[in-house]
């Protein structure tokens, strides 16, 4: 009996397919133990032996304190800022998209990568920057490798940052912004019995918007199978040309005798923006300003007081967002794709110019409360619900690429999952805002290594949430509507093999027992407040639904009315995801501004002063416009792989620079801690980059899926980044050989500054 009980905790047998399905709780507990061991021993080794951290050294936050960028900060406030700044879309979205390969590859990469590569990189770069007056990665390269490297590093990082911010911003746009999706000409819609299409609106152009009822069948072309659509949906029908025969399109589309509507050419499905989610996210900006003023002007030093007010107001905004859909305010918060893009860029511009204590610091600190709190809540939810991982460990159908990501499992699973394992973008924060606020060197370990372990946990939770979602629901949400016909047959084969075909029910569900994990997309849409979910690619909506399902399941004892509870969990999850990404957008734009001012300052000295307002405005504007243009001209399946490659190449460059610092200090015996992950990431990124340049982008241009301008722009950016990073690696390797071979002398750290009064963080 006891053995049977423990077996039930670990796994179960699917009654339909007879597959062995594993549970999430044992996996979660095992990974938590591994992360704790890594922090206790490996980070201590890095602090004591590799970097020799020393509290007697006065940090740049004290020596260069200017009250704006250099500012001694409480350890836990800074942990919150750093964690919020590095925790963007990567650890949330990457594992969700990588589920197409199965959950096992992503799980192994997250655990091994974060402990031995990602956390070590973040901590060592942070320590290197603190020892170099809080300077950027480019300036550290100049001091450690040589002056010839600085311009290459600076320009490469600027390009990488713009690509990275575009990748992060795209997730926000997909989650909050409305969009229209082209439907195939002659696509057929089979109406359910006693249901009709209803006219919702006639546009000034003469086009009409028609609502199709729940329960329709979709046939993409003659002879293809009919796919069920359990949810209602909205399509836009173009105006009928004056000389064309046919139906009067100011009326609902008329079905034939078989209740089938054949769509004319030019129809689009309209996916409305999320006014609830947008209202909640917009509300966090004035709330953050209030928290900043409270902590530094109204009630200086009252951190807990300000935090409590901020968290309470954000939760209130999440609940109040339910009143926006259908109200007079809805048009102001239901934004289309382009409006969402430029609103995002505008926010990044403003946040990067304002003093760090006014918006960026308190917003990131406030966000970190919600982020860490939500992650812990999800950990508890996984333990209580112990969901079944319905995704296969290895998905043989899409090993060579699928609807969420083109490309083979190697190397693209390592490109898709980046920030949760290792991320070059983190080095911009570790050599940007954070080192300018470190109070004492011992804080480097919990902030650098500890925050990255927390991000690895975020990736694990996202992977578990997505893997626990039924495959039918996962692909309904996470496949682009215009790409669905191309994957229709392979999806059918996968569902047949897994026993997850629509209509396949386990005995309990067939008997009428309501199970949250066996509801169709239409029922889920109703439960999350009427949001449109089908084709919401990018992973953010997929993750929000899966998080809401886990939390609803875990706490259903508190409220049996699932419909009233799940919509709040869903929009709380959307707010949680958006906060993750926006805090990286604002910090990333600010870091890029610092770097651009450093680079331009070599030509025009005033730009080198980070507090010079004209320079700050010009550089922030250039960065914001850059990633805005990339988002508006791309799609998630083109930007995300390029973002992953650029991001991982930045990690390669950062590891090469830190390795050079270690060698220069006479500690070459420890260079393996950075060289080994650098070699692995170099292998995966160069393989993926070659695939994109020689196969993926040319194939998309040839098929008309990608414009020639976008295709050649992507090829050019990818080639430039690869070439620049490899040049830096070669220069670094030359320096290693010179120092180890004793052709040039080592460089010693500056001696510790005499002790002085340090602001306490206790």
XYZ file of C-alpha atoms in Angstrom:
762
model
C 0.000 0.000 0.000
C 2.810 2.423 0.950
C 4.698 1.613 -2.253
C 1.541 2.231 -4.275
C 1.044 5.611 -2.585
C 4.600 6.726 -3.364
C 4.234 5.473 -6.929
C 1.110 7.624 -7.265
C 3.126 10.683 -6.241
C 5.814 9.957 -8.853
C 3.807 8.862 -11.885
C 0.518 7.580 -13.279
C -0.608 5.640 -16.344
C -2.680 7.555 -18.878
C -5.939 5.599 -19.317
C -6.284 6.556 -22.999
C -2.767 6.151 -24.428
C -1.282 3.941 -21.668
C 1.716 6.307 -21.528
C 3.598 6.709 -18.241
C 3.039 10.314 -17.125
C 5.353 11.720 -14.463
C 4.322 14.200 -11.762
C 5.960 17.569 -11.205
C 6.405 17.744 -7.426
C 9.319 15.255 -7.088
C 11.126 17.004 -9.963
C 10.623 20.406 -8.325
C 11.944 19.260 -4.934
C 14.981 17.568 -6.493
C 15.952 20.679 -8.466
C 15.573 22.909 -5.378
C 18.082 20.691 -3.566
C 20.561 20.929 -6.450
C 20.282 24.748 -6.547
C 20.860 24.986 -2.785
C 23.986 22.810 -2.998
C 25.336 24.871 -5.907
C 24.905 28.128 -3.986
C 26.405 26.772 -0.784
C 29.561 25.301 -2.339
C 30.213 26.453 -5.897
C 29.451 30.152 -5.332
C 31.622 30.094 -2.189
C 34.470 28.673 -4.254
C 34.059 31.422 -6.862
C 33.985 34.145 -4.193
C 36.956 32.906 -2.173
C 39.299 31.459 -4.790
C 38.483 32.823 -8.233
C 37.727 36.475 -7.408
C 38.989 36.748 -3.779
C 36.208 39.122 -2.677
C 37.320 41.520 0.063
C 35.087 43.804 2.161
C 38.026 46.087 2.933
C 37.799 47.446 -0.611
C 35.538 50.503 -0.858
C 33.149 49.982 -3.738
C 32.464 52.493 -6.551
C 29.022 53.180 -5.053
C 30.806 55.012 -2.205
C 33.872 56.409 -3.977
C 31.939 57.793 -6.960
C 28.589 58.499 -5.314
C 26.740 61.093 -7.443
C 23.221 60.521 -6.112
C 21.930 59.418 -9.507
C 23.816 56.508 -11.103
C 26.363 55.679 -8.373
C 24.372 55.176 -5.196
C 25.030 52.776 -2.233
C 21.935 50.613 -1.981
C 20.537 48.230 0.599
C 21.553 44.659 -0.286
C 18.002 43.349 -0.527
C 16.733 46.355 -2.470
C 19.627 45.835 -4.898
C 18.939 42.094 -5.071
C 15.400 43.007 -6.068
C 16.576 45.487 -8.695
C 19.136 43.064 -10.114
C 16.772 40.098 -10.192
C 14.030 42.220 -11.758
C 16.440 43.598 -14.359
C 17.876 40.246 -15.472
C 14.577 38.329 -15.303
C 13.016 39.098 -18.642
C 11.179 36.959 -21.143
C 13.900 34.333 -21.503
C 13.266 32.167 -18.407
C 9.509 32.425 -18.912
C 9.086 32.048 -22.653
C 12.065 29.906 -23.710
C 11.004 26.785 -21.770
C 7.426 27.176 -23.034
C 8.481 27.325 -26.687
C 10.974 24.472 -26.215
C 8.187 22.119 -25.074
C 7.740 21.230 -28.751
C 10.921 19.122 -28.317
C 9.622 17.562 -25.076
C 10.342 18.680 -21.520
C 13.435 16.529 -20.736
C 16.054 18.404 -22.837
C 15.009 21.775 -21.441
C 14.954 20.480 -17.871
C 18.526 19.156 -18.064
C 19.856 22.325 -19.705
C 18.175 24.582 -17.132
C 19.608 22.759 -14.120
C 23.141 22.158 -15.399
C 23.425 25.461 -17.216
C 22.328 27.725 -14.375
C 24.594 26.153 -11.755
C 27.819 25.839 -13.755
C 27.492 28.561 -16.406
C 24.841 31.236 -15.946
C 25.167 32.003 -12.233
C 28.966 31.838 -12.385
C 29.047 34.229 -15.342
C 26.751 36.783 -13.663
C 28.690 36.747 -10.407
C 32.129 36.997 -12.025
C 31.138 39.830 -14.384
C 29.623 41.743 -11.464
C 32.827 41.312 -9.449
C 34.928 42.385 -12.429
C 32.876 45.534 -12.914
C 33.015 46.453 -9.214
C 36.818 46.124 -9.390
C 36.788 48.416 -12.462
C 34.789 51.365 -11.036
C 31.428 49.988 -12.178
C 32.462 50.275 -15.822
C 30.776 48.516 -18.714
C 31.880 45.260 -20.303
C 33.499 47.229 -23.148
C 35.622 49.281 -20.751
C 36.664 46.129 -18.865
C 37.724 44.631 -22.214
C 39.838 47.724 -22.925
C 41.614 47.391 -19.586
C 42.058 43.613 -19.669
C 42.449 42.691 -23.359
C 43.670 45.939 -24.866
C 42.449 49.163 -26.509
C 41.870 47.502 -29.902
C 39.042 45.404 -28.436
C 36.955 48.198 -26.983
C 35.320 49.490 -30.172
C 34.465 45.977 -31.394
C 32.967 45.059 -28.030
C 31.018 48.324 -27.766
C 29.450 48.160 -31.212
C 28.720 44.418 -30.934
C 26.996 44.887 -27.584
C 24.889 47.756 -28.927
C 23.638 45.580 -31.792
C 23.046 42.652 -29.446
C 21.121 44.813 -26.961
C 18.826 46.178 -29.659
C 18.128 42.615 -30.895
C 17.597 41.399 -27.312
C 15.204 44.213 -26.426
C 13.288 43.503 -29.637
C 12.940 39.853 -28.612
C 11.742 40.811 -25.140
C 9.382 43.471 -26.437
C 7.831 41.097 -28.952
C 6.507 38.976 -26.068
C 4.687 41.979 -24.553
C 3.208 42.831 -27.935
C 1.964 39.259 -28.453
C 0.435 39.118 -24.961
C -1.256 42.536 -24.807
C -1.602 43.945 -28.312
C -4.364 43.108 -30.734
C -3.559 41.703 -34.149
C -5.145 40.464 -37.343
C -4.233 37.138 -38.964
C -4.731 36.402 -42.645
C -6.981 33.418 -43.365
C -6.522 31.171 -46.421
C -8.713 31.959 -49.412
C -11.607 29.491 -49.811
C -11.286 28.362 -46.192
C -14.550 26.717 -45.125
C -16.416 27.189 -41.858
C -19.063 24.613 -40.927
C -21.673 26.170 -38.639
C -23.153 24.143 -35.769
C -26.845 23.299 -35.874
C -29.223 26.208 -35.154
C -26.338 28.727 -35.069
C -25.637 31.617 -37.435
C -22.866 34.130 -38.066
C -23.778 37.574 -36.735
C -22.708 40.992 -37.999
C -20.878 42.997 -35.329
C -19.626 46.067 -37.183
C -19.366 47.663 -40.606
C -16.127 49.607 -41.042
C -15.815 52.904 -42.989
C -13.924 50.996 -45.707
C -16.973 48.808 -46.301
C -15.375 45.771 -44.666
C -17.489 43.920 -42.119
C -16.657 42.156 -38.900
C -18.606 38.963 -38.344
C -18.821 36.869 -35.181
C -18.766 33.088 -35.700
C -20.409 30.998 -32.952
C -18.719 28.452 -30.710
C -18.645 24.894 -32.031
C -17.764 25.613 -35.679
C -15.673 23.278 -37.793
C -12.764 24.627 -39.865
C -11.565 23.162 -43.169
C -8.541 25.011 -44.578
C -9.078 23.739 -48.126
C -11.184 21.253 -50.059
C -10.440 17.652 -49.080
C -8.733 18.564 -45.797
C -10.145 17.288 -42.447
C -12.499 19.443 -40.403
C -10.909 20.835 -37.223
C -13.219 21.753 -34.340
C -13.308 25.333 -33.025
C -14.965 25.150 -29.589
C -14.615 28.930 -29.076
C -16.365 31.784 -30.892
C -14.183 34.046 -33.021
C -14.278 37.260 -35.038
C -13.348 37.621 -38.708
C -13.067 40.682 -40.928
C -14.468 40.300 -44.434
C -13.215 42.775 -47.064
C -15.674 44.945 -48.954
C -17.160 43.362 -52.083
C -15.804 44.970 -55.256
C -18.544 46.912 -57.053
C -18.422 44.718 -60.152
C -18.152 41.376 -58.357
C -21.132 39.017 -58.016
C -21.899 37.262 -54.775
C -23.298 37.907 -51.341
C -23.892 41.394 -49.997
C -21.121 41.586 -47.456
C -22.881 44.131 -45.306
C -24.849 41.089 -44.129
C -23.571 38.058 -42.214
C -21.957 35.443 -44.433
C -24.549 33.069 -45.842
C -23.957 29.303 -45.509
C -24.816 26.787 -48.232
C -27.202 23.864 -47.855
C -24.615 21.988 -45.776
C -24.308 24.946 -43.360
C -20.840 25.675 -44.777
C -19.458 29.180 -45.339
C -16.673 29.569 -47.905
C -14.601 32.639 -47.117
C -13.705 35.068 -49.923
C -10.114 36.141 -50.507
C -8.657 38.664 -48.059
C -10.435 37.635 -44.851
C -8.649 38.051 -41.523
C -9.267 36.775 -38.025
C -9.288 39.652 -35.539
C -7.610 38.998 -32.192
C -8.480 41.865 -29.822
C -5.962 43.360 -27.414
C -6.161 42.653 -23.684
C -7.591 45.802 -22.092
C -7.552 44.155 -18.635
C -3.879 43.255 -18.881
C -2.867 46.621 -20.367
C -4.667 48.558 -17.616
C -2.878 46.559 -14.918
C 0.549 47.075 -16.491
C 0.021 50.798 -17.100
C -1.083 51.195 -13.476
C 2.253 49.874 -12.206
C 4.065 52.960 -13.550
C 2.428 55.612 -11.301
C 2.499 53.091 -8.452
C 6.285 52.733 -8.896
C 6.701 56.524 -8.937
C 4.767 56.723 -5.676
C 6.924 53.998 -4.103
C 10.102 55.813 -5.193
C 8.959 59.134 -3.769
C 7.817 57.393 -0.584
C 11.179 55.649 -0.021
C 13.401 58.622 -0.841
C 11.357 61.826 -0.279
C 8.107 61.371 1.648
C 9.247 58.755 4.216
C 12.993 58.236 3.619
C 14.246 54.788 4.605
C 10.771 53.306 5.185
C 11.369 50.461 2.751
C 8.943 47.918 4.193
C 6.208 50.546 4.440
C 6.660 51.620 0.814
C 6.830 47.990 -0.334
C 3.563 47.091 1.391
C 1.791 50.058 -0.194
C 3.172 49.232 -3.632
C 2.284 45.541 -3.546
C -1.239 46.270 -2.282
C -1.841 48.809 -5.046
C -0.562 46.454 -7.765
C -2.860 43.666 -6.569
C -5.738 46.164 -6.469
C -4.944 47.186 -10.056
C -5.053 43.517 -11.119
C -8.527 43.083 -9.638
C -9.749 46.469 -10.904
C -8.731 45.503 -14.426
C -11.803 43.232 -14.548
C -13.975 46.365 -14.800
C -12.228 47.656 -17.948
C -13.568 45.253 -20.644
C -16.972 46.512 -21.754
C -16.583 49.873 -20.003
C -16.087 53.339 -21.487
C -12.355 52.979 -20.752
C -11.880 49.848 -22.862
C -10.959 51.662 -26.129
C -8.104 53.432 -24.327
C -6.540 50.189 -23.066
C -7.362 47.782 -25.904
C -4.438 48.638 -28.161
C -3.498 47.268 -31.543
C -0.069 45.866 -32.362
C 1.580 49.070 -33.563
C 0.275 51.174 -30.672
C 1.558 48.595 -28.183
C 5.014 48.603 -29.825
C 5.511 52.353 -29.663
C 3.998 52.673 -26.197
C 6.567 50.116 -25.076
C 9.396 52.049 -26.719
C 8.160 55.282 -25.154
C 8.205 53.722 -21.715
C 11.744 52.396 -22.218
C 12.902 55.862 -23.311
C 11.405 57.674 -20.304
C 12.563 55.068 -17.767
C 16.144 55.203 -19.051
C 16.366 59.003 -18.678
C 14.733 59.540 -15.279
C 16.944 59.260 -12.143
C 17.388 55.622 -11.156
C 15.872 56.159 -7.685
C 12.643 57.669 -9.066
C 11.297 54.968 -11.380
C 13.731 52.196 -12.345
C 14.922 51.315 -8.827
C 11.553 51.305 -7.013
C 9.737 49.731 -9.963
C 12.253 46.913 -10.159
C 12.197 46.487 -6.397
C 8.402 46.415 -6.398
C 8.396 44.034 -9.344
C 10.867 41.756 -7.605
C 8.471 41.383 -4.660
C 5.749 40.243 -7.034
C 8.112 38.120 -9.102
C 9.683 36.292 -6.170
C 6.325 36.039 -4.415
C 4.677 34.597 -7.511
C 7.499 32.124 -8.100
C 7.237 30.917 -4.505
C 3.454 30.742 -4.909
C 3.900 28.629 -8.030
C 6.386 26.371 -6.262
C 3.785 25.839 -3.523
C 1.113 25.390 -6.207
C 3.170 22.709 -7.963
C 3.740 20.890 -4.670
C 0.029 21.022 -3.735
C -1.402 20.269 -7.185
C 1.434 17.894 -8.181
C 0.352 18.219 -11.825
C 0.928 15.483 -14.355
C 3.427 16.338 -17.092
C 1.205 15.616 -20.089
C 3.842 16.642 -22.609
C 6.159 13.767 -23.613
C 9.756 13.824 -22.298
C 10.937 13.694 -25.931
C 8.542 14.731 -28.703
C 9.646 12.735 -31.733
C 7.249 14.562 -34.059
C 9.038 17.907 -33.810
C 12.652 16.910 -33.099
C 13.671 18.563 -36.374
C 11.627 21.718 -35.859
C 7.999 22.578 -35.381
C 5.409 25.344 -35.096
C 7.024 27.211 -32.206
C 10.648 27.051 -33.420
C 12.239 25.995 -36.704
C 15.406 23.967 -36.361
C 16.694 20.710 -34.878
C 16.672 19.976 -31.164
C 20.455 20.479 -31.276
C 21.378 23.266 -31.130
C 18.075 25.128 -30.952
C 16.902 23.899 -27.563
C 19.978 25.667 -26.103
C 19.186 28.801 -28.122
C 15.489 28.783 -27.238
C 16.150 28.373 -23.489
C 18.713 31.032 -22.696
C 18.117 33.319 -19.719
C 17.156 30.508 -17.365
C 20.464 28.731 -18.022
C 22.961 31.348 -19.245
C 22.313 34.765 -20.728
C 24.714 37.327 -22.119
C 22.139 40.053 -21.524
C 22.670 39.631 -17.785
C 26.265 40.790 -18.155
C 24.990 44.199 -19.244
C 23.186 44.563 -15.932
C 26.106 43.040 -14.000
C 28.401 45.619 -15.616
C 25.815 48.392 -15.853
C 23.485 49.556 -13.091
C 24.130 46.938 -10.374
C 27.922 47.422 -9.792
C 27.296 51.147 -9.313
C 25.072 50.346 -6.314
C 26.999 47.528 -4.521
C 27.624 48.544 -0.894
C 30.329 45.953 -0.088
C 32.028 43.165 -2.036
C 30.492 40.299 -0.059
C 27.075 41.356 -1.498
C 28.304 40.257 -4.938
C 27.740 36.580 -4.121
C 24.010 36.644 -3.201
C 23.214 39.287 -5.814
C 25.229 37.848 -8.698
C 24.985 34.089 -8.123
C 21.817 33.979 -6.014
C 19.657 36.091 -8.340
C 20.618 33.900 -11.292
C 19.674 30.743 -9.387
C 16.315 32.356 -8.737
C 15.966 32.941 -12.467
C 16.788 29.296 -13.104
C 13.922 28.433 -10.759
C 11.684 30.722 -12.816
C 12.613 28.739 -15.920
C 11.870 25.465 -14.145
C 8.428 26.656 -13.045
C 7.634 27.859 -16.572
C 8.716 24.502 -18.020
C 6.601 22.534 -15.535
C 3.573 24.755 -16.165
C 3.800 24.343 -19.944
C 4.545 20.593 -19.750
C 1.469 20.040 -17.573
C -0.830 21.601 -20.174
C -2.658 19.107 -22.416
C -0.890 18.982 -25.810
C -4.148 19.761 -27.643
C -4.587 22.991 -25.700
C -0.877 23.881 -25.981
C -0.880 23.753 -29.774
C -4.320 25.397 -30.096
C -2.868 28.461 -28.369
C 0.744 28.395 -29.506
C 0.504 27.822 -33.258
C 0.072 30.820 -35.579
C -3.268 30.690 -37.360
C -1.673 31.362 -40.733
C 0.813 28.493 -40.209
C -1.737 25.959 -38.957
C -2.454 24.426 -42.393
C 1.261 23.629 -42.824
C 1.387 21.716 -39.516
C -2.098 20.191 -39.619
C -0.983 16.688 -40.666
C 1.977 16.496 -38.246
C -0.182 17.696 -35.363
C -2.738 15.019 -36.227
C 0.005 12.357 -36.177
C 1.363 13.605 -32.856
C -2.063 13.625 -31.186
C -2.757 10.131 -32.499
C 0.526 8.830 -31.062
C -0.001 10.557 -27.699
C -3.695 9.678 -27.451
C -4.663 13.349 -27.245
C -6.894 13.710 -30.303
C -9.840 16.079 -29.765
C -12.655 13.977 -28.380
C -10.367 11.421 -26.733
C -11.492 11.283 -23.118
C -10.405 9.388 -20.078
C -13.098 7.367 -18.278
C -13.696 10.016 -15.575
C -14.240 12.793 -18.109
C -16.421 10.573 -20.263
C -18.571 9.924 -17.193
C -19.157 13.670 -16.793
C -16.631 14.380 -14.023
C -15.332 17.915 -14.660
C -11.550 18.075 -14.818
C -9.797 21.383 -15.424
C -7.114 19.691 -17.562
C -9.642 18.167 -19.965
C -11.556 21.323 -20.920
C -11.486 22.537 -24.515
C -10.227 25.932 -25.660
C -13.701 27.484 -25.726
C -14.325 26.539 -22.087
C -10.889 27.838 -21.070
C -11.535 31.156 -22.862
C -14.745 31.578 -20.892
C -12.978 30.798 -17.621
C -10.220 33.391 -18.182
C -12.680 36.220 -18.713
C -13.536 35.906 -22.392
C -10.004 36.468 -23.709
C -9.222 35.297 -27.252
C -6.563 32.578 -26.927
C -6.255 30.683 -30.205
C -3.133 31.536 -32.176
C -1.695 33.736 -29.392
C 1.834 32.639 -30.199
C 4.958 33.736 -28.388
C 4.496 31.635 -25.260
C 3.239 34.368 -22.903
C -0.450 33.475 -23.181
C 0.344 29.747 -23.138
C 2.252 30.215 -19.888
C -0.446 32.407 -18.334
C -3.116 29.786 -19.026
C -0.980 26.939 -17.681
C -0.074 28.944 -14.545
C -3.747 29.739 -13.980
C -4.628 26.055 -14.337
C -1.997 24.988 -11.774
C -2.963 27.662 -9.233
C -6.677 27.033 -9.709
C -6.093 23.315 -9.211
C -3.851 23.835 -6.171
C -6.237 26.161 -4.340
C -9.582 24.851 -5.541
C -10.388 23.845 -1.954
C -10.665 27.582 -1.205
C -13.213 28.259 -3.975
C -15.089 25.575 -5.900
C -16.373 28.158 -8.416
C -13.564 27.778 -10.961
C -14.933 30.389 -13.370
C -14.769 33.180 -10.793
C -11.252 32.269 -9.648
C -9.394 31.325 -12.797
C -9.853 34.622 -14.654
C -8.034 36.441 -11.839
C -5.227 33.890 -11.820
C -4.888 34.288 -15.595
C -4.655 38.082 -15.528
C -2.398 37.964 -12.493
C -0.110 35.712 -14.557
C -0.213 38.135 -17.520
C 0.702 40.987 -15.156
C 3.482 38.850 -13.673
C 4.932 38.089 -17.125
C 4.688 41.686 -18.311
C 6.442 42.957 -15.184
C 9.247 40.477 -15.783
C 9.755 41.784 -19.284
C 9.184 45.513 -18.727
C 11.715 45.682 -15.906
C 14.268 44.234 -18.317
C 13.203 46.669 -21.032
C 13.760 49.710 -18.793
C 17.029 48.447 -17.297
C 18.254 47.225 -20.699
C 17.520 50.555 -22.377
C 19.363 52.361 -19.578
C 22.375 50.032 -19.802
C 22.476 50.452 -23.582
C 22.316 54.213 -23.090
C 25.345 54.062 -20.763
C 27.240 51.990 -23.312
C 26.317 54.208 -26.250
C 27.343 57.320 -24.312
C 30.691 55.675 -23.476
C 31.256 54.823 -27.141
C 30.191 58.195 -28.585
C 32.068 59.911 -25.748
C 35.351 58.808 -27.315
C 34.521 61.136 -30.206
C 32.496 63.799 -28.377
C 33.603 63.963 -24.701
C 30.339 65.450 -23.266
C 28.513 62.212 -24.168
C 30.758 60.273 -21.783
C 29.077 62.040 -18.838
C 26.055 59.865 -18.038
C 24.338 62.776 -16.286
C 24.551 65.036 -19.388
C 20.866 65.356 -20.373
C 21.216 65.955 -24.147
C 23.423 62.873 -24.455
C 21.028 60.814 -22.353
C 18.033 61.872 -24.475
C 19.731 61.256 -27.829
C 21.174 57.862 -26.918
C 17.990 56.638 -25.202
C 15.948 57.723 -28.222
C 18.246 55.928 -30.665
C 18.097 52.662 -28.691
C 14.296 52.798 -28.270
C 13.662 53.502 -31.948
C 16.071 50.722 -32.928
C 14.278 47.918 -31.124
C 10.880 49.388 -32.036
C 11.682 49.090 -35.744
C 12.870 45.489 -35.317
C 9.689 44.487 -33.457
C 7.410 46.108 -36.020
C 9.152 44.404 -38.961
C 9.507 40.908 -37.465
C 7.615 37.998 -35.968
C 8.182 35.848 -32.895
C 9.509 32.860 -34.871
C 12.105 35.037 -36.640
C 13.124 37.387 -33.812
C 13.338 34.809 -31.005
C 16.025 32.539 -32.571
C 18.051 35.591 -33.611
C 17.647 37.021 -30.102
C 18.809 33.692 -28.654
C 21.920 33.560 -30.826
C 22.853 37.203 -30.162
C 22.219 36.748 -26.446
C 24.345 33.619 -26.178
C 27.152 35.164 -28.241
C 27.218 38.037 -25.761
C 27.685 35.405 -23.051
C 30.622 33.980 -25.026
C 32.208 37.427 -25.226
C 31.614 38.137 -21.521
C 33.131 34.805 -20.500
C 36.171 35.511 -22.697
C 36.649 38.927 -21.056
C 36.264 37.553 -17.521
C 38.649 34.711 -18.341
C 41.190 37.335 -19.404
C 40.774 39.150 -16.077
C 41.299 35.879 -14.183
C 44.439 35.089 -16.190
C 45.743 38.657 -15.843
C 45.468 38.390 -12.055
C 47.687 35.312 -11.985
C 44.834 32.846 -11.394
C 45.025 30.935 -14.675
C 44.562 27.666 -12.771
C 40.909 28.679 -12.294
C 40.178 29.692 -15.883
C 38.315 26.438 -16.498
C 35.295 27.821 -14.634
C 34.679 30.212 -17.540
C 36.407 28.526 -20.487
C 34.343 25.303 -20.371
C 30.909 27.003 -20.543
C 32.315 29.425 -23.130
C 33.347 26.570 -25.438
C 29.982 24.820 -25.119
C 27.948 27.965 -25.789
C 30.231 28.874 -28.694
C 29.523 25.490 -30.289
C 25.735 25.761 -29.966
C 25.488 29.386 -31.120
C 27.770 29.038 -34.143
C 25.861 25.937 -35.247
C 22.515 27.711 -34.858
C 23.774 30.891 -36.495
C 25.040 28.983 -39.525
C 21.654 27.265 -39.847
C 19.762 30.555 -39.749
C 22.035 32.284 -42.255
C 22.302 29.447 -44.787
C 18.926 27.713 -44.457
C 16.173 29.303 -42.360
C 16.198 32.933 -43.503
C 16.762 32.159 -47.237
C 13.968 29.557 -47.162
C 11.531 32.017 -45.601
C 12.365 34.696 -48.136
C 11.873 32.204 -50.973
C 8.498 31.125 -49.565
C 7.339 34.727 -49.161
C 6.913 34.308 -45.399
C 9.616 36.935 -44.760
C 10.271 40.065 -46.818
C 13.640 40.376 -48.506
C 14.418 43.492 -46.466
C 13.753 41.705 -43.170
C 15.550 38.558 -44.309
C 18.725 40.297 -45.420
C 18.631 42.546 -42.340
C 18.461 39.452 -40.111
C 21.278 37.757 -42.028
C 23.434 40.881 -41.829
C 22.858 41.386 -38.099
C 23.563 37.732 -37.315
C 26.768 37.721 -39.400
C 27.982 40.956 -37.835
C 27.436 39.734 -34.279
C 29.142 36.374 -34.941
C 32.151 38.035 -36.584
C 32.532 40.651 -33.842
C 32.318 38.181 -30.973
C 34.745 35.735 -32.572
C 37.220 38.588 -33.088
C 37.072 39.412 -29.376
C 37.521 35.741 -28.429
C 40.624 35.508 -30.624
C 42.119 38.673 -29.091
C 41.365 37.333 -25.600
C 42.985 33.966 -26.403
C 46.118 35.738 -27.615
C 46.280 37.575 -24.291
C 45.860 34.298 -22.334
C 48.754 32.707 -24.207
C 50.916 35.767 -23.676
C 50.295 35.872 -19.911
C 50.501 32.110 -19.295
C 53.643 31.927 -21.430
C 55.096 34.836 -19.423
C 55.567 36.971 -22.516
C 53.735 39.810 -20.706
C 53.374 40.395 -16.954
C 50.222 39.775 -14.952
C 48.095 42.655 -13.690
C 47.439 42.949 -9.968
C 44.256 44.344 -8.452
C 44.498 47.796 -6.967
C 45.324 47.554 -3.238
C 42.336 47.867 -0.880
C 41.341 51.421 -0.014
C 41.748 52.284 3.691
C 38.564 51.495 5.620
C 35.916 54.193 5.817
C 32.348 54.472 7.012
C 30.110 52.195 4.998
C 26.338 52.572 4.869
C 24.825 49.621 6.691
C 22.363 47.363 4.931
C 21.468 45.414 8.020
